[in-house]
Short mmCIF file of C-alpha atoms in Angstrom, two decimals:
data_model
loop_
_atom_site.label_atom_id
_atom_site.label_comp_id
_atom_site.label_asym_id
_atom_site.label_seq_id
_atom_site.Cartn_x
_atom_site.Cartn_y
_atom_site.Cartn_z
CA UNK A 1 -53.69 -79.13 53.88
CA UNK A 2 -50.69 -78.20 51.99
CA UNK A 3 -51.21 -75.48 49.55
CA UNK A 4 -49.17 -75.31 46.38
CA UNK A 5 -45.61 -74.09 46.71
CA UNK A 6 -44.46 -72.09 43.72
CA UNK A 7 -40.76 -72.32 43.06
CA UNK A 8 -39.03 -68.98 43.48
CA UNK A 9 -41.85 -67.30 45.45
CA UNK A 10 -40.69 -66.32 48.94
CA UNK A 11 -38.66 -69.49 49.15
CA UNK A 12 -38.04 -70.53 52.74
CA UNK A 13 -34.38 -70.73 53.70
CA UNK A 14 -34.98 -74.38 54.57
CA UNK A 15 -36.35 -75.28 51.16
CA UNK A 16 -33.31 -76.74 49.45
CA UNK A 17 -33.36 -78.43 46.08
CA UNK A 18 -33.44 -81.78 47.83
CA UNK A 19 -36.59 -80.84 49.75
CA UNK A 20 -38.16 -79.48 46.58
CA UNK A 21 -37.73 -82.90 44.98
CA UNK A 22 -39.23 -84.54 48.03
CA UNK A 23 -42.23 -82.21 47.76
CA UNK A 24 -42.84 -83.30 44.18
CA UNK A 25 -42.81 -86.94 45.28
CA UNK A 26 -45.10 -86.23 48.21
CA UNK A 27 -47.61 -84.45 45.99
CA UNK A 28 -47.77 -87.53 43.84
CA UNK A 29 -47.97 -90.11 46.63
CA UNK A 30 -50.40 -88.16 48.82
CA UNK A 31 -52.95 -88.12 46.03
CA UNK A 32 -52.77 -91.83 45.28
CA UNK A 33 -52.38 -94.59 47.82
CA UNK A 34 -51.76 -98.20 46.90
CA UNK A 35 -55.35 -98.55 45.70
CA UNK A 36 -55.93 -95.06 44.38
CA UNK A 37 -57.30 -93.71 47.66
CA UNK A 38 -56.41 -90.34 49.08
CA UNK A 39 -54.00 -90.85 51.94
CA UNK A 40 -54.49 -89.25 55.35
CA UNK A 41 -51.71 -86.70 54.90
CA UNK A 42 -52.73 -83.09 54.95
CA UNK A 43 -49.68 -81.24 56.25
CA UNK A 44 -47.01 -83.53 54.84
CA UNK A 45 -45.11 -80.73 53.05
CA UNK A 46 -45.35 -77.75 55.40
CA UNK A 47 -44.93 -79.80 58.57
CA UNK A 48 -41.31 -80.93 57.93
CA UNK A 49 -40.39 -77.36 57.01
CA UNK A 50 -42.07 -76.05 60.15
CA UNK A 51 -40.17 -78.57 62.29
CA UNK A 52 -36.90 -77.44 60.67
CA UNK A 53 -37.90 -73.85 61.42
CA UNK A 54 -38.49 -74.69 65.11
CA UNK A 55 -35.11 -76.38 65.39
CA UNK A 56 -32.96 -74.01 63.36
CA UNK A 57 -34.56 -70.57 63.71
CA UNK A 58 -36.42 -70.78 67.02
CA UNK A 59 -33.83 -73.06 68.68
CA UNK A 60 -36.72 -74.92 70.34
CA UNK A 61 -35.94 -77.70 72.78
CA UNK A 62 -36.19 -81.32 71.69
CA UNK A 63 -39.23 -81.85 73.94
CA UNK A 64 -41.02 -78.84 72.43
CA UNK A 65 -40.35 -80.01 68.89
CA UNK A 66 -41.57 -83.51 69.72
CA UNK A 67 -44.78 -82.18 71.34
CA UNK A 68 -45.59 -79.85 68.43
CA UNK A 69 -44.95 -82.59 65.89
CA UNK A 70 -47.18 -85.04 67.74
CA UNK A 71 -49.98 -82.48 68.17
CA UNK A 72 -49.91 -81.41 64.52
CA UNK A 73 -49.98 -84.97 63.23
CA UNK A 74 -53.18 -85.55 65.20
CA UNK A 75 -54.65 -82.36 63.76
CA UNK A 76 -53.55 -83.47 60.29
CA UNK A 77 -55.46 -86.74 60.61
CA UNK A 78 -58.57 -85.00 61.94
CA UNK A 79 -58.66 -82.57 59.01
CA UNK A 80 -58.08 -85.35 56.46
CA UNK A 81 -60.88 -87.41 58.03
CA UNK A 82 -63.18 -84.42 57.56
CA UNK A 83 -62.41 -84.02 53.88
CA UNK A 84 -59.92 -81.14 54.08
CA UNK A 85 -56.82 -81.69 51.97
CA UNK A 86 -55.52 -78.18 51.27
CA UNK A 87 -53.98 -75.74 53.72
CA UNK A 88 -55.89 -72.84 52.21
CA UNK A 89 -59.20 -74.58 52.89
CA UNK A 90 -58.75 -74.67 56.65
CA UNK A 91 -61.03 -72.25 58.49
CA UNK A 92 -61.38 -71.05 62.06
CA UNK A 93 -64.58 -73.12 62.25
CA UNK A 94 -62.62 -76.28 61.37
CA UNK A 95 -60.08 -75.56 64.08
CA UNK A 96 -62.65 -74.63 66.70
CA UNK A 97 -64.40 -77.92 65.96
CA UNK A 98 -61.10 -79.71 66.51
CA UNK A 99 -60.62 -77.99 69.88
CA UNK A 100 -64.13 -79.12 70.91
CA UNK A 101 -63.28 -82.62 69.69
CA UNK A 102 -60.18 -82.68 71.93
CA UNK A 103 -62.20 -81.52 74.92
CA UNK A 104 -64.81 -84.23 74.33
CA UNK A 105 -61.99 -86.80 74.35
CA UNK A 106 -61.53 -86.00 78.03
CA UNK A 107 -58.07 -84.49 77.60
CA UNK A 108 -56.80 -82.20 80.32
CA UNK A 109 -57.05 -78.44 79.94
CA UNK A 110 -53.27 -78.24 79.78
CA UNK A 111 -53.11 -80.77 76.92
CA UNK A 112 -55.82 -79.00 74.93
CA UNK A 113 -54.08 -75.67 75.50
CA UNK A 114 -50.79 -77.08 74.25
CA UNK A 115 -52.52 -78.40 71.11
CA UNK A 116 -53.92 -74.92 70.48
CA UNK A 117 -50.44 -73.44 70.92
CA UNK A 118 -49.07 -75.97 68.41
CA UNK A 119 -51.66 -75.14 65.75
CA UNK A 120 -51.24 -71.40 66.31
CA UNK A 121 -47.48 -71.66 65.84
CA UNK A 122 -47.88 -73.75 62.69
CA UNK A 123 -50.46 -71.54 60.97
CA UNK A 124 -48.60 -68.38 61.96
CA UNK A 125 -45.54 -69.86 60.28
CA UNK A 126 -47.56 -70.86 57.18
CA UNK A 127 -48.93 -67.33 56.95
CA UNK A 128 -45.48 -65.78 57.21
CA UNK A 129 -44.28 -68.10 54.46
CA UNK A 130 -47.23 -66.98 52.27
CA UNK A 131 -48.53 -70.55 52.07
CA UNK A 132 -51.84 -69.14 53.26
CA UNK A 133 -53.20 -65.59 52.99
CA UNK A 134 -54.79 -65.30 56.44
CA UNK A 135 -54.18 -67.05 59.73
CA UNK A 136 -57.26 -69.13 60.71
CA UNK A 137 -56.07 -69.38 64.33
CA UNK A 138 -56.31 -65.66 65.10
CA UNK A 139 -59.72 -66.09 66.74
CA UNK A 140 -58.96 -69.45 68.37
CA UNK A 141 -58.80 -69.23 72.15
CA UNK A 142 -57.04 -71.75 74.34
CA UNK A 143 -58.95 -72.93 77.42
CA UNK A 144 -57.95 -71.16 80.60
CA UNK A 145 -55.45 -73.12 82.64
CA UNK A 146 -55.66 -72.70 86.36
CA UNK A 147 -52.09 -72.81 87.59
CA UNK A 148 -51.64 -75.49 90.19
CA UNK A 149 -49.13 -75.15 92.96
CA UNK A 150 -46.63 -77.96 92.32
CA UNK A 151 -46.42 -80.65 94.96
CA UNK A 152 -43.18 -80.61 96.92
CA UNK A 153 -41.62 -82.67 99.68
CA UNK A 154 -40.68 -81.29 103.06
CA UNK A 155 -36.99 -81.31 103.95
CA UNK A 156 -37.58 -84.23 106.30
CA UNK A 157 -39.41 -86.23 103.60
CA UNK A 158 -36.66 -85.43 101.09
CA UNK A 159 -33.95 -86.76 103.41
CA UNK A 160 -35.95 -89.93 104.08
CA UNK A 161 -36.39 -90.53 100.35
CA UNK A 162 -32.73 -89.96 99.51
CA UNK A 163 -31.60 -92.37 102.22
CA UNK A 164 -33.74 -95.29 101.02
CA UNK A 165 -31.23 -96.88 98.59
CA UNK A 166 -28.93 -98.63 101.04
CA UNK A 167 -26.12 -101.13 100.78
CA UNK A 168 -23.15 -101.45 98.46
CA UNK A 169 -24.69 -103.29 95.52
CA UNK A 170 -24.17 -101.66 92.10
CA UNK A 171 -27.92 -101.00 91.83
CA UNK A 172 -28.19 -99.40 95.27
CA UNK A 173 -25.15 -97.19 94.59
CA UNK A 174 -26.63 -96.12 91.25
CA UNK A 175 -30.07 -95.38 92.70
CA UNK A 176 -28.61 -93.31 95.56
CA UNK A 177 -26.45 -91.33 93.11
CA UNK A 178 -29.41 -90.67 90.80
CA UNK A 179 -31.68 -89.45 93.60
CA UNK A 180 -28.98 -87.30 95.17
CA UNK A 181 -28.02 -85.73 91.83
CA UNK A 182 -31.63 -85.14 90.85
CA UNK A 183 -32.34 -83.27 94.08
CA UNK A 184 -28.98 -81.47 94.01
CA UNK A 185 -29.45 -80.06 90.50
CA UNK A 186 -33.20 -80.01 89.80
CA UNK A 187 -32.72 -81.41 86.29
CA UNK A 188 -35.59 -83.00 84.39
CA UNK A 189 -35.67 -86.79 84.44
CA UNK A 190 -34.91 -86.94 80.70
CA UNK A 191 -31.86 -84.75 81.27
CA UNK A 192 -30.75 -86.94 84.17
CA UNK A 193 -30.84 -90.22 82.28
CA UNK A 194 -29.22 -88.56 79.22
CA UNK A 195 -26.15 -87.41 81.15
CA UNK A 196 -22.87 -88.73 79.77
CA UNK A 197 -19.64 -89.35 81.62
CA UNK A 198 -18.17 -86.32 79.85
CA UNK A 199 -20.92 -84.12 81.34
CA UNK A 200 -19.79 -84.76 84.93
CA UNK A 201 -17.00 -82.58 86.35
CA UNK A 202 -16.19 -84.06 89.76
CA UNK A 203 -13.24 -81.79 90.55
CA UNK A 204 -15.36 -78.64 90.22
CA UNK A 205 -18.69 -80.14 91.40
CA UNK A 206 -20.85 -79.35 88.38
CA UNK A 207 -22.65 -81.01 85.49
CA UNK A 208 -23.27 -79.78 81.96
CA UNK A 209 -26.89 -80.36 81.07
CA UNK A 210 -27.95 -80.33 77.42
CA UNK A 211 -31.35 -79.88 75.79
CA UNK A 212 -30.95 -79.84 72.02
CA UNK A 213 -28.49 -77.06 71.18
CA UNK A 214 -28.90 -75.45 74.60
CA UNK A 215 -26.70 -76.26 77.55
CA UNK A 216 -26.44 -75.04 81.10
CA UNK A 217 -23.96 -75.57 83.91
CA UNK A 218 -25.42 -76.66 87.27
CA UNK A 219 -23.41 -77.08 90.49
CA UNK A 220 -23.96 -79.89 92.99
CA UNK A 221 -23.01 -80.32 96.63
CA UNK A 222 -20.88 -82.72 98.63
CA UNK A 223 -23.65 -85.26 99.32
CA UNK A 224 -24.30 -85.73 95.62
CA UNK A 225 -20.56 -85.79 94.92
CA UNK A 226 -20.01 -88.52 97.49
CA UNK A 227 -22.84 -90.66 96.08
CA UNK A 228 -21.56 -90.16 92.53
CA UNK A 229 -18.01 -91.03 93.55
CA UNK A 230 -19.10 -94.29 95.20
CA UNK A 231 -21.22 -95.21 92.18
CA UNK A 232 -18.44 -94.50 89.68
CA UNK A 233 -15.81 -96.39 91.68
CA UNK A 234 -17.81 -99.36 92.93
CA UNK A 235 -21.13 -99.61 91.08
CA UNK A 236 -21.04 -98.68 87.42
CA UNK A 237 -18.62 -101.37 86.24
CA UNK A 238 -20.73 -104.02 87.95
CA UNK A 239 -23.75 -102.93 85.93
CA UNK A 240 -21.82 -102.73 82.66
CA UNK A 241 -20.62 -106.36 82.96
CA UNK A 242 -17.77 -105.75 80.54
CA UNK A 243 -19.78 -103.60 78.12
CA UNK A 244 -19.07 -99.99 77.26
CA UNK A 245 -21.42 -97.01 77.49
CA UNK A 246 -21.03 -93.24 77.25
CA UNK A 247 -23.98 -92.69 79.60
CA UNK A 248 -23.49 -92.01 83.29
CA UNK A 249 -26.44 -94.00 84.59
CA UNK A 250 -27.16 -97.44 83.15
CA UNK A 251 -29.65 -100.20 83.88
CA UNK A 252 -28.94 -103.75 84.99
CA UNK A 253 -28.44 -104.78 81.34
CA UNK A 254 -25.71 -102.20 80.81
CA UNK A 255 -27.97 -99.96 78.72
CA UNK A 256 -29.12 -96.37 79.18
CA UNK A 257 -31.71 -95.94 81.94
CA UNK A 258 -35.28 -95.33 80.81
CA UNK A 259 -37.71 -92.71 82.12
CA UNK A 260 -40.18 -95.43 83.05
CA UNK A 261 -37.54 -97.43 84.88
CA UNK A 262 -36.46 -94.49 86.99
CA UNK A 263 -40.07 -93.45 87.64
CA UNK A 264 -40.75 -96.90 89.11
CA UNK A 265 -37.67 -96.64 91.33
CA UNK A 266 -38.82 -93.30 92.75
CA UNK A 267 -42.27 -94.77 93.47
CA UNK A 268 -40.76 -97.77 95.24
CA UNK A 269 -38.41 -95.71 97.40
CA UNK A 270 -41.18 -93.23 98.27
CA UNK A 271 -43.33 -96.11 99.52
CA UNK A 272 -40.42 -97.45 101.60
CA UNK A 273 -39.89 -93.96 103.05
CA UNK A 274 -43.54 -93.80 104.11
CA UNK A 275 -44.31 -90.83 101.86
CA UNK A 276 -48.04 -90.95 101.24
CA UNK A 277 -48.41 -88.16 98.65
CA UNK A 278 -48.22 -88.98 94.95
CA UNK A 279 -44.58 -88.54 93.97
CA UNK A 280 -42.79 -88.55 90.63
CA UNK A 281 -39.22 -87.66 89.60
CA UNK A 282 -40.54 -84.15 88.84
CA UNK A 283 -41.50 -83.80 92.52
CA UNK A 284 -37.79 -83.69 93.36
CA UNK A 285 -37.25 -80.99 90.74
CA UNK A 286 -40.03 -78.90 92.30
CA UNK A 287 -38.66 -79.59 95.79
CA UNK A 288 -35.16 -78.54 94.70
CA UNK A 289 -36.45 -75.18 93.45
CA UNK A 290 -38.83 -74.54 96.35
CA UNK A 291 -36.20 -75.35 98.98
CA UNK A 292 -33.65 -73.06 97.29
CA UNK A 293 -36.11 -70.15 97.27
CA UNK A 294 -37.15 -70.85 100.87
CA UNK A 295 -33.50 -70.61 101.88
CA UNK A 296 -32.90 -67.29 100.16
CA UNK A 297 -31.75 -68.15 96.63
CA UNK A 298 -32.51 -65.40 94.10
CA UNK A 299 -35.11 -66.21 91.49
CA UNK A 300 -32.84 -65.49 88.51
CA UNK A 301 -30.28 -68.09 89.62
CA UNK A 302 -33.01 -70.69 90.19
CA UNK A 303 -34.40 -69.93 86.72
CA UNK A 304 -30.98 -70.54 85.13
CA UNK A 305 -30.45 -73.81 86.98
CA UNK A 306 -33.93 -75.09 86.05
CA UNK A 307 -33.51 -74.01 82.42
CA UNK A 308 -36.74 -71.98 82.34
CA UNK A 309 -36.89 -69.64 79.34
CA UNK A 310 -39.40 -67.36 81.10
CA UNK A 311 -38.87 -66.26 84.70
CA UNK A 312 -42.66 -66.21 85.14
CA UNK A 313 -42.48 -70.02 85.20
CA UNK A 314 -40.04 -69.85 88.11
CA UNK A 315 -42.17 -67.26 89.91
CA UNK A 316 -44.48 -69.99 91.25
CA UNK A 317 -41.75 -71.05 93.72
CA UNK A 318 -41.50 -67.51 95.07
CA UNK A 319 -45.29 -67.42 95.48
CA UNK A 320 -45.09 -70.72 97.37
CA UNK A 321 -42.51 -69.21 99.70
CA UNK A 322 -44.64 -66.13 100.35
CA UNK A 323 -47.59 -68.37 101.23
CA UNK A 324 -45.37 -70.40 103.59
CA UNK A 325 -44.28 -67.24 105.40
CA UNK A 326 -47.91 -66.13 105.72
CA UNK A 327 -48.84 -69.54 107.14
CA UNK A 328 -46.03 -69.35 109.71
CA UNK A 329 -47.15 -65.83 110.64
CA UNK A 330 -50.77 -66.87 111.09
CA UNK A 331 -49.77 -69.77 113.33
CA UNK A 332 -47.13 -67.98 115.40
CA UNK A 333 -47.97 -64.29 115.74
CA UNK A 334 -49.72 -63.48 119.04
CA UNK A 335 -51.99 -60.85 117.45
CA UNK A 336 -52.77 -62.65 114.22
#
């Protein structure tokens, strides 16, 4: 699926001499595998350039880049399996068939929609670079996603959850600090476990959260500060066991915490707290935002703390608050 790149014609700013040499090698190896078979690589030239474009020109987050790359590699394999090996041969029919294929796999509407967004971004880029003459995704429609109201905890449930890690063991101190900081800042779980010691500013009560080249400053309150202080003074060294690490939160082996490890901790503490609803680390992020809005925080500030690029994404928490007020009115007003 790679069309022929002609040297000197509308050369992308990312196409250095080194990449040009790599392209020549790819053209050779993609045609002949170890036994003379065509390899399943359709977008092997344009895809790396597109990923560079996302990172350098669009300043896309690391999670966005990873999702697009994963989606496009799956599309690449599908097209190769169906005998398409040139970018200019791809049609809207091919891509519509792929969307139907994804739906038949039982993937969620959100996942299918993201795959459509990935292919649209890629082919739009290829068209702009004159790799293809027309964009085959112009008529492709993503399935309609019905926006779900995110699940949140009540204030009482939140307090119960945060108080579950008890005792003065290094693990308990770490777990309490992680839960308190997660609820205090609303960061994503990946951002939480990626925090480094240098990102924590205890004197001024804020953290610096990074996502690729982007960074944002998020304040935290006294409860989170107290939990962090106890963990740093009495817990972290016990987990390190003489090792060194730049990361703030580490596991019992002295290594960086994993997403899966923290997810399991949240599940365990939720069960201990008697919280029956399905809860994930992201539930605390939603609860952070919803509770701020319920208590009068302006939407723009919440958007900045959450790191949303579009305020429409943050709007859902305002809608939740409006619905809560309506519910209170219906229950309490004498002439409802």
